[in-house]
Every structure is written in C-alpha cells, then in structure tokens.
Coordinates of C-alpha atoms in Angstrom, one line a residue:
M266 CA 22.2 -10.4 4.8
L267 CA 23.7 -7.5 3.0
S268 CA 27.4 -6.9 2.7
T269 CA 28.8 -4.3 5.0
A270 CA 29.4 -2.0 2.0
L271 CA 25.8 -2.0 0.9
A272 CA 24.4 -1.9 4.5
G273 CA 26.3 1.4 4.8
L274 CA 24.3 2.8 1.9
I275 CA 21.0 2.3 3.6
G276 CA 19.7 5.1 5.6
L277 CA 22.5 7.6 5.0
A278 CA 21.6 10.9 6.1
A279 CA 22.8 14.5 7.1
F280 CA 21.4 16.4 10.0
A281 CA 22.1 19.5 11.9
T282 CA 22.3 17.4 15.2
P283 CA 25.3 15.0 15.0
A284 CA 25.0 11.5 16.2
A285 CA 27.0 12.1 19.3
A286 CA 24.3 14.7 20.4
F287 CA 21.9 11.8 21.0
E288 CA 22.2 10.5 24.6
E289 CA 19.9 8.3 26.6
N290 CA 19.5 10.9 29.3
I291 CA 17.7 13.5 27.1
K292 CA 14.5 14.5 28.9
Q293 CA 11.1 13.2 27.9
G294 CA 8.8 15.6 26.1
G295 CA 8.0 17.8 23.3
S296 CA 5.9 17.5 20.1
M297 CA 6.4 17.8 16.4
V298 CA 4.2 18.5 13.3
V299 CA 4.5 16.6 10.0
T300 CA 2.7 17.6 6.9
Y301 CA 1.5 15.5 3.9
K302 CA -0.4 16.5 0.7
D303 CA -2.5 13.5 0.7
D304 CA -4.8 12.0 3.4
V305 CA -3.9 8.6 4.9
A306 CA -6.1 5.7 3.6
T307 CA -5.5 3.4 6.6
L308 CA -3.6 2.6 9.6
D309 CA -4.4 -1.1 9.6
P310 CA -0.9 -2.9 9.4
A311 CA -2.3 -5.8 7.3
I312 CA -3.5 -3.4 4.6
G313 CA -1.4 -0.2 4.8
Y314 CA 1.3 -0.2 2.2
D315 CA 2.7 3.1 1.1
W316 CA 5.7 5.2 2.3
Q317 CA 3.4 7.7 3.9
N318 CA 1.7 5.5 6.3
W319 CA 4.5 2.9 6.8
S320 CA 6.2 4.7 9.6
M321 CA 3.0 5.6 11.2
I322 CA 1.9 2.0 11.3
K323 CA 5.4 1.0 12.5
S324 CA 4.9 3.4 15.5
L325 CA 1.6 2.0 16.5
F326 CA 2.4 -1.7 16.4
T327 CA 5.0 -4.3 17.3
R328 CA 6.3 -7.4 15.6
L329 CA 8.4 -10.5 16.4
M330 CA 11.5 -9.0 14.6
D331 CA 12.6 -5.5 13.8
Y332 CA 15.7 -3.6 12.6
E333 CA 18.2 -1.5 14.6
P334 CA 17.2 2.0 13.6
G335 CA 18.8 3.1 10.3
T336 CA 20.6 -0.2 9.8
S337 CA 20.2 -3.5 8.0
K338 CA 20.8 -5.3 11.3
L339 CA 17.9 -7.5 12.3
T340 CA 17.0 -7.4 16.0
K341 CA 14.4 -8.9 18.2
D342 CA 11.2 -7.0 18.9
L343 CA 8.4 -8.8 20.7
A344 CA 10.6 -11.9 20.7
D345 CA 12.9 -12.1 23.6
D346 CA 14.7 -15.1 21.9
Y347 CA 14.2 -17.5 19.1
T348 CA 15.6 -20.8 17.8
V349 CA 15.9 -22.4 14.5
S350 CA 15.8 -26.1 13.8
P351 CA 18.8 -27.7 12.2
D352 CA 17.0 -28.1 8.9
G353 CA 15.9 -24.5 8.8
L354 CA 12.2 -25.2 8.8
V355 CA 11.0 -24.5 12.4
Y356 CA 11.4 -21.2 14.2
T357 CA 10.4 -21.1 17.8
F358 CA 9.9 -17.6 19.4
K359 CA 9.8 -16.8 23.1
L360 CA 7.6 -13.6 23.7
H361 CA 8.5 -10.7 26.0
H362 CA 6.3 -10.9 29.1
G363 CA 4.1 -8.0 30.0
V364 CA 3.7 -6.4 26.7
K365 CA 0.3 -4.6 26.6
F366 CA -2.0 -3.5 23.9
T367 CA -3.1 0.1 24.3
N368 CA -6.6 -1.2 25.4
G369 CA -4.8 -2.6 28.6
R370 CA -4.8 -6.4 27.5
E371 CA -1.6 -8.4 27.7
L372 CA -0.3 -9.5 24.3
T373 CA 0.2 -13.3 24.0
A374 CA 1.2 -16.0 21.5
D375 CA -2.5 -16.2 20.5
D376 CA -2.4 -12.7 19.2
V377 CA 0.6 -13.5 17.1
K378 CA -1.0 -16.4 15.4
Y379 CA -4.2 -14.6 14.9
S380 CA -2.4 -11.7 13.2
L381 CA -0.5 -13.9 10.9
D382 CA -3.6 -15.8 10.0
R383 CA -5.5 -12.5 9.3
A384 CA -2.7 -11.0 7.2
T385 CA -2.7 -14.1 4.9
N386 CA -6.5 -14.6 4.7
P387 CA -7.8 -13.5 1.3
K388 CA -10.8 -11.8 3.1
T389 CA -8.4 -9.2 4.5
Q390 CA -7.1 -8.3 1.0
S391 CA -3.6 -7.7 2.4
P392 CA -1.1 -6.6 -0.2
G393 CA 1.6 -8.2 1.9
A394 CA 0.0 -11.7 2.1
S395 CA 2.4 -13.3 -0.4
F396 CA 5.4 -12.3 1.7
F397 CA 4.3 -15.3 4.0
K398 CA 4.2 -17.8 1.3
S399 CA 6.9 -20.0 2.7
I400 CA 4.9 -20.7 5.9
K401 CA 3.4 -24.2 6.0
G402 CA -0.4 -24.0 5.1
Y403 CA -0.1 -20.7 3.1
D404 CA -1.4 -22.2 -0.1
D405 CA -4.4 -23.5 1.7
I406 CA -5.4 -20.3 3.3
A407 CA -4.7 -18.3 0.1
G408 CA -6.8 -20.8 -1.8
G409 CA -9.7 -20.5 0.6
K410 CA -9.3 -24.1 1.9
A411 CA -8.4 -23.1 5.3
D412 CA -9.0 -20.1 7.7
T413 CA -5.6 -20.4 9.6
L414 CA -2.0 -21.1 8.7
A415 CA -1.2 -24.6 9.6
G416 CA 2.4 -23.7 10.1
V417 CA 1.8 -21.2 12.9
S418 CA 1.0 -22.8 16.3
V419 CA 0.8 -21.6 20.0
V420 CA 3.0 -23.7 22.2
D421 CA 2.1 -21.7 25.3
P422 CA 1.0 -18.1 26.2
Y423 CA 4.6 -16.9 25.5
T424 CA 5.8 -19.2 22.9
V425 CA 4.9 -19.5 19.2
K426 CA 6.1 -21.8 16.6
I427 CA 6.4 -21.2 12.9
E428 CA 6.9 -24.1 10.6
L429 CA 8.0 -23.5 6.9
A430 CA 7.0 -25.6 3.9
H431 CA 10.5 -25.0 2.5
A432 CA 13.7 -23.2 3.7
D433 CA 13.4 -19.4 3.3
A434 CA 16.4 -17.1 3.4
T435 CA 13.9 -14.1 4.1
I436 CA 11.6 -15.3 6.7
L437 CA 13.1 -13.3 9.6
Q438 CA 13.0 -10.1 7.5
V439 CA 9.5 -10.8 6.6
L440 CA 8.5 -11.1 10.3
A441 CA 10.0 -7.7 10.8
L442 CA 7.5 -6.1 8.2
N443 CA 4.5 -4.1 9.2
F444 CA 2.4 -6.9 7.8
A445 CA 3.5 -9.2 10.6
S446 CA 2.4 -6.6 13.2
V447 CA 0.3 -8.1 16.1
V448 CA -3.2 -6.9 16.6
P449 CA -5.8 -7.8 19.2
K450 CA -8.5 -9.8 17.8
E451 CA -11.4 -8.4 19.9
E452 CA -10.5 -4.9 18.6
V453 CA -10.4 -6.0 15.0
E454 CA -13.8 -7.7 15.3
K455 CA -15.3 -4.7 17.2
A456 CA -14.2 -2.2 14.5
G457 CA -14.6 -4.5 11.5
A458 CA -13.6 -2.8 8.3
D459 CA -12.9 0.4 10.3
F460 CA -10.1 -1.1 12.3
G461 CA -7.7 1.0 10.0
K462 CA -9.3 4.1 11.3
H463 CA -9.4 2.9 14.9
P464 CA -6.1 1.0 15.3
V465 CA -5.1 -0.6 18.6
G466 CA -1.5 -1.9 18.9
S467 CA 1.3 -2.2 21.4
G468 CA 3.8 0.2 19.8
A469 CA 5.5 3.3 21.0
F470 CA 2.6 5.6 20.2
K471 CA -1.2 5.3 20.2
L472 CA -3.8 7.1 18.1
S473 CA -5.6 10.0 20.1
E474 CA -7.2 11.8 17.2
W475 CA -8.1 11.4 13.5
T476 CA -10.0 14.1 11.8
L477 CA -10.4 13.0 8.2
G478 CA -8.8 15.3 5.6
Q479 CA -7.1 17.5 8.4
R480 CA -5.0 15.8 11.0
I481 CA -4.0 12.6 12.8
V482 CA -2.4 12.8 16.3
F483 CA -0.3 10.3 18.0
E484 CA 0.4 10.3 21.8
R485 CA 3.2 8.6 23.5
N486 CA 2.3 5.1 24.8
K487 CA 3.3 5.3 28.5
D488 CA 3.0 1.5 28.8
Y489 CA 5.4 0.7 25.9
F490 CA 7.6 -2.2 27.0
K491 CA 10.9 -0.6 25.7
A492 CA 12.4 1.7 28.2
G493 CA 13.4 5.2 27.2
V494 CA 11.3 5.6 24.0
P495 CA 9.5 7.3 22.5
K496 CA 11.2 10.7 23.4
L497 CA 8.3 12.7 22.1
D498 CA 5.0 13.0 23.8
Q499 CA 3.0 13.9 20.6
V500 CA 3.3 13.8 16.8
T501 CA 0.7 15.6 14.7
F502 CA 0.3 14.8 11.1
E503 CA -1.4 17.5 9.1
V504 CA -2.9 16.4 5.7
G505 CA -4.0 18.4 2.7
Q506 CA -0.9 20.6 2.7
E507 CA 0.7 21.4 -0.6
P508 CA 4.5 20.8 -0.3
V509 CA 5.3 24.5 -1.1
V510 CA 2.9 25.7 1.5
A511 CA 4.4 23.2 4.0
L512 CA 7.9 24.5 3.3
L513 CA 6.7 28.1 3.9
R514 CA 5.1 27.0 7.1
M515 CA 8.3 25.3 8.3
Q516 CA 10.1 28.6 7.6
R517 CA 7.5 30.4 10.0
G518 CA 8.0 27.7 12.7
E519 CA 4.6 26.1 12.3
V520 CA 5.9 22.7 10.7
D521 CA 8.8 20.6 11.8
L522 CA 9.0 18.1 8.9
P523 CA 7.3 18.6 5.4
G524 CA 6.8 15.0 4.8
D525 CA 6.6 15.2 1.0
G526 CA 10.2 16.5 0.9
I527 CA 11.5 19.5 -0.8
P528 CA 9.2 20.6 -3.6
P529 CA 11.2 20.3 -6.9
A530 CA 10.6 24.0 -7.8
K531 CA 12.3 24.9 -4.5
Y532 CA 15.1 22.4 -4.5
M533 CA 17.9 24.5 -5.8
E534 CA 16.9 27.4 -3.5
V535 CA 16.7 25.4 -0.4
T536 CA 19.8 23.3 -0.9
K537 CA 22.0 26.3 -1.6
D538 CA 20.6 28.5 1.2
P539 CA 23.0 28.7 4.1
A540 CA 20.1 29.0 6.4
Y541 CA 19.3 25.2 5.8
Q542 CA 22.8 24.1 6.2
G543 CA 22.9 20.9 8.3
R544 CA 19.1 20.5 8.1
I545 CA 18.9 18.8 4.8
L546 CA 18.0 15.0 4.9
R547 CA 19.4 12.9 2.2
T548 CA 18.8 9.3 1.9
A549 CA 20.1 6.8 -0.7
D550 CA 17.0 4.9 -1.4
L551 CA 16.8 1.4 -2.6
K552 CA 14.0 2.4 -4.9
T553 CA 13.0 2.4 -8.6
S554 CA 10.5 4.5 -10.1
Y555 CA 8.7 2.9 -13.1
I556 CA 5.7 2.8 -15.5
T557 CA 3.5 -0.2 -15.3
M558 CA 1.5 -1.7 -18.2
N559 CA -1.5 -3.9 -17.4
T560 CA -0.7 -7.1 -19.2
R561 CA -4.4 -8.2 -18.9
M562 CA -5.6 -5.2 -20.8
K563 CA -5.3 -4.8 -24.6
P564 CA -3.1 -3.9 -26.2
F565 CA -0.6 -4.5 -23.3
D566 CA -1.3 -8.2 -23.5
D567 CA 1.1 -8.2 -26.5
V568 CA 4.9 -8.2 -25.4
R569 CA 5.8 -6.3 -28.5
V570 CA 3.6 -3.4 -27.5
R571 CA 5.2 -3.4 -24.0
K572 CA 8.7 -3.5 -25.5
A573 CA 7.8 -0.6 -27.9
V574 CA 6.8 1.5 -25.0
N575 CA 10.1 0.7 -23.3
M576 CA 11.9 2.0 -26.3
A577 CA 9.7 5.1 -26.7
I578 CA 10.6 6.7 -23.3
N579 CA 13.4 9.2 -23.1
K580 CA 14.6 8.6 -19.5
D581 CA 17.4 11.2 -19.7
R582 CA 14.9 13.9 -20.5
I583 CA 12.7 12.8 -17.6
V584 CA 15.6 12.9 -15.2
R585 CA 16.3 16.5 -16.4
V586 CA 12.7 17.4 -15.4
I587 CA 13.5 16.7 -11.8
N588 CA 16.8 18.7 -11.9
G589 CA 19.0 15.7 -12.2
R590 CA 17.9 14.3 -8.8
A591 CA 18.0 10.7 -10.1
T592 CA 19.8 8.3 -12.5
P593 CA 18.1 6.5 -15.4
A594 CA 17.2 2.9 -14.7
N595 CA 17.4 0.0 -17.2
Q596 CA 16.1 -2.8 -15.0
V597 CA 13.9 -3.6 -12.0
L598 CA 16.4 -3.6 -9.2
P599 CA 18.2 -0.5 -8.0
P600 CA 22.0 -0.4 -8.5
D601 CA 22.9 -0.9 -4.8
M602 CA 20.6 -4.0 -4.4
P603 CA 22.2 -7.5 -4.5
G604 CA 21.3 -9.2 -7.8
Y605 CA 21.5 -6.0 -9.8
D606 CA 22.9 -6.9 -13.2
K607 CA 25.6 -4.4 -14.0
D608 CA 26.2 -5.8 -17.5
Y609 CA 22.5 -5.6 -18.5
K610 CA 21.9 -3.0 -21.1
G611 CA 18.1 -2.7 -21.0
Y612 CA 15.9 -1.2 -23.9
S613 CA 17.6 1.8 -25.6
Y614 CA 15.7 4.9 -26.4
D615 CA 14.8 4.2 -30.0
P616 CA 11.4 5.7 -31.2
A617 CA 12.0 4.3 -34.8
K618 CA 12.3 0.7 -33.4
A619 CA 9.3 1.4 -31.1
K620 CA 7.2 2.2 -34.3
D621 CA 8.4 -0.9 -36.0
L622 CA 7.4 -3.1 -33.1
L623 CA 3.9 -1.4 -32.9
K624 CA 3.5 -2.1 -36.8
E625 CA 4.4 -5.7 -36.2
A626 CA 1.7 -5.8 -33.5
G627 CA -0.8 -4.6 -35.9
L628 CA -0.9 -1.0 -34.4
A629 CA 0.8 0.9 -37.2
D630 CA -1.5 3.8 -36.4
G631 CA -0.9 3.6 -32.8
F632 CA -3.6 3.4 -30.1
E633 CA -5.3 5.2 -27.3
T634 CA -4.8 4.6 -23.7
T635 CA -4.8 6.2 -20.1
I636 CA -1.9 6.7 -17.8
F637 CA -2.5 7.2 -14.0
T638 CA -0.4 9.4 -11.9
N639 CA 0.0 10.8 -8.5
N640 CA -1.0 14.4 -8.5
T641 CA 1.8 15.8 -6.3
D642 CA 4.6 17.6 -8.2
P643 CA 6.7 16.7 -10.1
N644 CA 4.7 13.7 -11.1
P645 CA 2.1 15.3 -13.3
R646 CA 5.2 17.0 -15.2
I647 CA 7.0 13.7 -15.5
T648 CA 3.8 12.1 -16.8
Q649 CA 3.5 14.8 -19.4
A650 CA 6.9 14.0 -20.5
I651 CA 6.0 10.4 -20.8
Q652 CA 2.8 11.4 -22.7
Q653 CA 4.9 13.3 -25.3
D654 CA 7.3 10.4 -25.8
L655 CA 4.3 8.1 -26.4
A656 CA 2.8 10.6 -28.7
A657 CA 5.9 10.6 -30.8
V658 CA 5.3 6.9 -31.6
G659 CA 1.6 7.2 -32.2
I660 CA 0.3 6.3 -28.6
K661 CA -2.2 8.9 -27.4
A662 CA -2.2 8.8 -23.7
T663 CA -4.7 10.6 -21.6
I664 CA -3.3 11.6 -18.2
K665 CA -5.5 10.9 -15.1
A666 CA -3.9 12.6 -12.2
L667 CA -5.3 11.6 -8.8
D668 CA -4.3 11.6 -5.1
Q669 CA -2.2 8.7 -4.1
A670 CA -4.8 6.6 -2.5
N671 CA -7.0 6.5 -5.7
V672 CA -4.0 5.6 -8.0
I673 CA -3.3 2.7 -5.6
A674 CA -6.9 1.6 -5.7
A675 CA -7.0 1.7 -9.5
G676 CA -3.8 -0.3 -9.8
G677 CA -5.3 -2.9 -7.4
E678 CA -8.2 -3.6 -9.8
P679 CA -7.5 -5.9 -12.9
D680 CA -9.4 -3.6 -15.4
Q681 CA -8.9 0.1 -14.3
A682 CA -5.5 1.3 -15.1
P683 CA -3.9 0.5 -18.4
M684 CA -0.7 2.3 -17.3
I685 CA 0.5 3.9 -14.0
W686 CA 3.4 6.1 -13.4
S687 CA 4.6 5.0 -10.1
G688 CA 6.4 8.3 -9.0
G689 CA 5.5 9.2 -5.4
M690 CA 4.8 5.6 -4.9
A691 CA 7.9 4.2 -6.4
W692 CA 8.9 0.8 -5.1
G693 CA 11.3 1.1 -2.3
A694 CA 12.6 -2.1 -0.5
D695 CA 10.7 -3.5 2.3
F696 CA 13.9 -5.3 3.2
P697 CA 17.2 -5.2 1.5
D698 CA 16.9 -8.3 -0.5
P699 CA 16.2 -8.8 -4.4
S700 CA 13.2 -11.0 -3.7
D701 CA 11.4 -8.0 -2.2
F702 CA 11.3 -6.6 -5.7
Y703 CA 9.5 -9.6 -7.1
G704 CA 7.2 -11.2 -4.6
P705 CA 5.0 -8.2 -3.7
I706 CA 5.0 -6.5 -7.2
L707 CA 5.7 -9.0 -9.9
S708 CA 4.7 -12.5 -8.8
C709 CA 1.4 -14.3 -9.5
A710 CA 0.4 -14.2 -5.9
S711 CA 0.6 -10.4 -5.9
A712 CA -1.6 -10.2 -9.1
T713 CA -4.7 -9.9 -7.0
K714 CA -7.3 -7.3 -6.1
G715 CA -5.8 -4.7 -3.8
G716 CA -2.3 -5.7 -4.6
W717 CA 0.6 -3.7 -5.9
N718 CA 1.3 -5.8 -9.0
W719 CA -0.2 -3.1 -11.1
S720 CA 1.1 -4.7 -14.3
W721 CA -1.0 -7.9 -13.4
Y722 CA 2.1 -9.8 -14.6
C723 CA 2.2 -13.5 -13.9
N724 CA 5.1 -15.9 -14.8
K725 CA 4.7 -19.2 -13.0
D726 CA 8.2 -20.4 -14.1
L727 CA 9.8 -17.3 -12.6
D728 CA 7.7 -17.8 -9.5
Q729 CA 9.2 -21.2 -9.1
Q730 CA 12.7 -20.0 -9.7
G731 CA 12.3 -17.4 -7.1
L732 CA 11.1 -20.0 -4.5
D733 CA 14.1 -22.2 -5.4
A734 CA 16.5 -19.2 -4.9
D735 CA 14.9 -18.2 -1.6
A736 CA 15.1 -21.9 -0.4
M737 CA 18.9 -21.3 -0.3
A738 CA 18.9 -20.1 3.3
D739 CA 22.5 -21.0 3.9
P740 CA 24.5 -17.6 4.2
A741 CA 27.4 -19.4 2.5
K742 CA 25.3 -19.6 -0.7
A743 CA 24.3 -16.0 -0.7
E744 CA 26.2 -14.9 -3.8
E745 CA 24.9 -18.0 -5.7
R746 CA 21.3 -17.1 -4.6
Y747 CA 21.8 -13.5 -5.8
A748 CA 23.0 -14.7 -9.2
K749 CA 19.8 -16.7 -9.5
W750 CA 17.8 -13.6 -8.8
K751 CA 19.8 -11.7 -11.3
G752 CA 18.7 -14.2 -14.0
I753 CA 15.1 -14.0 -12.9
F754 CA 15.0 -10.2 -13.3
D755 CA 16.7 -10.3 -16.7
K756 CA 13.8 -12.7 -17.8
V757 CA 11.2 -10.2 -16.2
M758 CA 12.7 -7.5 -18.4
D759 CA 12.3 -9.8 -21.5
D760 CA 8.6 -9.9 -20.8
A761 CA 8.7 -6.1 -20.3
P762 CA 5.7 -5.5 -17.9
W763 CA 7.4 -2.4 -16.7
V764 CA 9.4 0.7 -18.0
P765 CA 12.0 1.2 -15.2
V766 CA 12.6 4.9 -15.5
F767 CA 14.9 6.1 -12.7
N768 CA 16.5 5.4 -9.4
D769 CA 16.3 8.4 -7.1
A770 CA 16.9 9.6 -3.6
R771 CA 14.7 11.2 -1.0
I772 CA 15.8 14.8 -0.1
S773 CA 13.9 16.6 2.6
V774 CA 14.5 19.3 5.2
H775 CA 13.5 19.6 8.9
S776 CA 13.1 22.4 11.4
P777 CA 15.9 23.4 13.9
K778 CA 13.9 22.0 16.8
I779 CA 14.1 18.3 15.8
G780 CA 17.0 16.3 17.3
G781 CA 18.2 12.7 17.1
S782 CA 21.0 10.9 15.5
D783 CA 21.3 10.1 11.8
A784 CA 20.6 6.4 12.2
Q785 CA 17.8 6.9 14.8
F786 CA 15.9 9.3 12.7
L787 CA 15.6 7.0 9.7
D788 CA 13.9 3.7 9.3
L789 CA 15.6 1.0 7.4
V790 CA 14.0 0.6 4.1
H791 CA 11.0 2.9 3.0
Q792 CA 13.0 5.5 4.9
P793 CA 10.2 7.3 6.5
V794 CA 11.0 8.9 9.9
N795 CA 11.4 6.7 12.8
Y796 CA 9.4 8.8 15.2
D797 CA 10.4 6.7 18.3
Y798 CA 13.8 8.2 18.5
I799 CA 13.1 11.9 17.6
Y800 CA 13.2 14.6 20.4
A801 CA 12.3 18.2 20.4
T802 CA 15.3 20.3 21.2
D803 CA 13.3 23.5 22.0
V804 CA 11.7 21.8 25.1
Q805 CA 14.7 20.3 26.6

C-alpha cells in the first residue's frame, strides 16, 4: 500500500462545488452529457482497456474489491468479508446476498469463478489476463492446458475461494480491477462476441441505448445493491465530438463534461478566464507518455537502434509543444510511484551519439519506418516533433494518425506497428504499485495479440525478478520490494524498448450544473469520472 504522502497525490482535484457540499440527503435525479472524440470499442470488462471506457465499464459492473472514491484505500465491493490464510496463499470471500444482474438474476459465487476463468482464458484475448498470473492454475489456462483456473473454487453459493501459486502483494488490488468484474455466463453466451455491445452487469448503471458512432446512454440501476447511489438517473456519452466543439457546446449549456479535456489550443484561454474559476479539474496522474519500438520488427530488434532513438528525441521541445503541461520523463515509472529511481539519469538528448549508434548497427544512412499516433490534438503535433527529431539522425518516419481504437488494435498485433506514440493512451496506473507498469505492458505474458505490450518486449529474467518481488507480500518488506522493482526498471531501460517522453497531468473543465465532492468525482487510477457520485445541481 502507498505511503500517506503518495496517496494524497492520487486523485487531487479542484471543483466549484466543495467537498462539504456533498451530502447523503441530496435528492435523486438529473442527467449529464459527456463528449468524446472517439467512439467506444467495447464495454466488455474482460477486454476494455483504455481511459475512455474504463469508468464506463466500472459503472456497469461490480467486483470482489474496489477503492474508496478518490483514494488508494481498498474496500470491499461484492465481498461482504474476506479472510487470508496465515501463509498468504488462500483468500476466502463471502459475497453480499441479494446482488442482482440487470437481467434480474441473482449473482452467486459461480459467476465470480466463471468471470475469472473467462478473463484469463486465451480465447477471450483479454489484455488484463496476466494480472491474474499468481492464481494457481494460471499457467495451465494461459497455455491452453485447462479451461478453468484450478485456484478458483466455489465453496457455496455465497463463498468463493482463491488459492495462489505464490504469495502476491498485489492480489487484492488486482481483484478491484475492471478485468475482475463479474458477468453472467448466460448473457455472454447469448451475445457471443457482441457482449461488449450488449453488456449485462450488476453495477450502478445499466446500458439503455448504444447508437454506434453517435451516443451511448446509461440509466440508473434501480436494483443496485448499494444504497444512495448513483445520484444521477442518466448519463449520455456523445461520441464523434471534436474537443474544441465540445468546449463550445459546454459554454452553450449543451454539454456537462468534455471528456477529452481542455483542447491544448484553448488551454491558456480557459484556465485564465474568470468564468471558469472553480470549474477546472486538475488531476496528478500516475502516468507516463512514451514511444514504443517493436522489438520483433527490424531494425528495432537491435538494442543499439533503440538506444539511438532514445538519444534522438528532444523531450524538452515536446513539452513546449503542449505549453509546458508536463515534465520530461527519463524512465518508465512516473516520479510519484514507489520504485521510481530519482538517481537514474536516462538517455540524454544527443543526436551525434544517436548517429554513431546507428552507424555501429550498420545503418549509417538511416532507415525508413512508420509511427502510429492517436489523431486527437495535440498528438499529431507531438508526433510531428518526434518525426523531425528522427529525421535529424537519418530516420525517415511516416506518420499514421488514426483513431484511438485502431492504434490500439495495431499495437496488439506483432507485425503492424513499428513505432507508436502513446499520447492519448499513455500508461496510467491501474493500481498504485510499480508492478502495474510492468506486467500489463512490458512482461512476456503481455506480449500477446490484443495486448498492450506494443514494444513486444520479453525478458524472462526480469519476469522472474518481478514475480520474486511481488511474492514479498509482508507490508514490513514494502520498501525492500520497491527497491527490487527499481532495479527491474533500470534494466528495462538498458534494453530500451521505450522512449519515455513525459509525465503529464489531466486538466479538464465541467459545467456549473455538476456537483459532487472532489474525491467522489474521481476514480482512483485512470482518473476517469466516477459517475456513481455525481449529481446535477440544476435539478435539485
């Protein structure tokens, strides 16, 4: 668990409505409109894995564990209680009675087991499967030798037992992730591959409409088992909205939250305008924006080429492109994450040395490549700056600007994307632990089709070191464990599958009608909106 100081950095925000204004007796009702430029690819909790759909999925489904809104404090969700064996290998969860899926059926321990089996089965192609690697039987199901997790068993309709192959300091946090959401088997089987378009869960909201390319509408789940939430009756997500247009629509009272944040071109104008005072949302993200190089595609299979690219990128200039809204990064972990190496210097900006390394790799005349990027501003402009830096050392990069879903899809294929600028999809912590910046994006297990290891990097020795570190589940050994992770990430940087570019913050703005406390508005990690606790002040 994080130190108190670090926990305080997660989910920081400033709102017009102070925390004291949120009271449990606020009347039920109201609606809000949220906009996004890109459409949503899926609402399947086993598959959805970007900041845009993360909070949507969280609102539709429930899990054994969760976080208190806006904090790093784990809390029970579906689990009324749980026990841990003395050796830390067996977790037994008692489920809340009477929880219902929105199809009317009661949720039981069988559903928990089915959902964990489904999330880890390779046929599902879940990008979060490797999070569950410490559960007994994971290797067999991942390797196609079994269809279910041997370590997950149903004791009775309201009790589920999870046995680990080895102690895991992160397992409760993993069980709070969207990937651990509980789904009804009959609805998954009925919808098949379209379950992500017809989701059925037991969360605070339920899907009432999805018009592809236009809007998604959530309605309050009146049978939600937690009293008093959600406050809103409806949330509408309008897609295909350019951020500048969304901001103008908010000014006209048509939009409550431009989901893509304040457009960079409007940043100074909005943040200095007294009309927006108290309505600016600032979050200190545990996030790193980076460039991936596909280590399975030539010439990026040569570490000298990857190091040359690291030395070719002028990170200070890129930060200036976004009006200084970030700080240059020199390693995978963001500065506020345990395991961050404050003494690590990284690769300095050195075009001459980059050229020497390319010459040493037999590429004195450079080479041609393609860099994929999200087409939402400022990402194309950032990618152009990267393109110019690469050209200065002889690397001719063609830019392929696509919508977010298509960039993600290309990265999840082993031979499609030589380079990717992650901006707009930069890695933000799923939970506040250094292992989360390795397992899902740098481990061998995540170098799989549909995954987020877009560099297709695999170092089995580091994988084992990570397992050894995470086996240190004793809280008294937390600092020793973080030191081990520091060493792992230093070695990742020696292999240079990434160019860490900057660590940034999310800055957004909302309409005057939206209320709720700072903590309750924000989710813990990806820092999307926590829709459960928002209320509309203009209808109270």
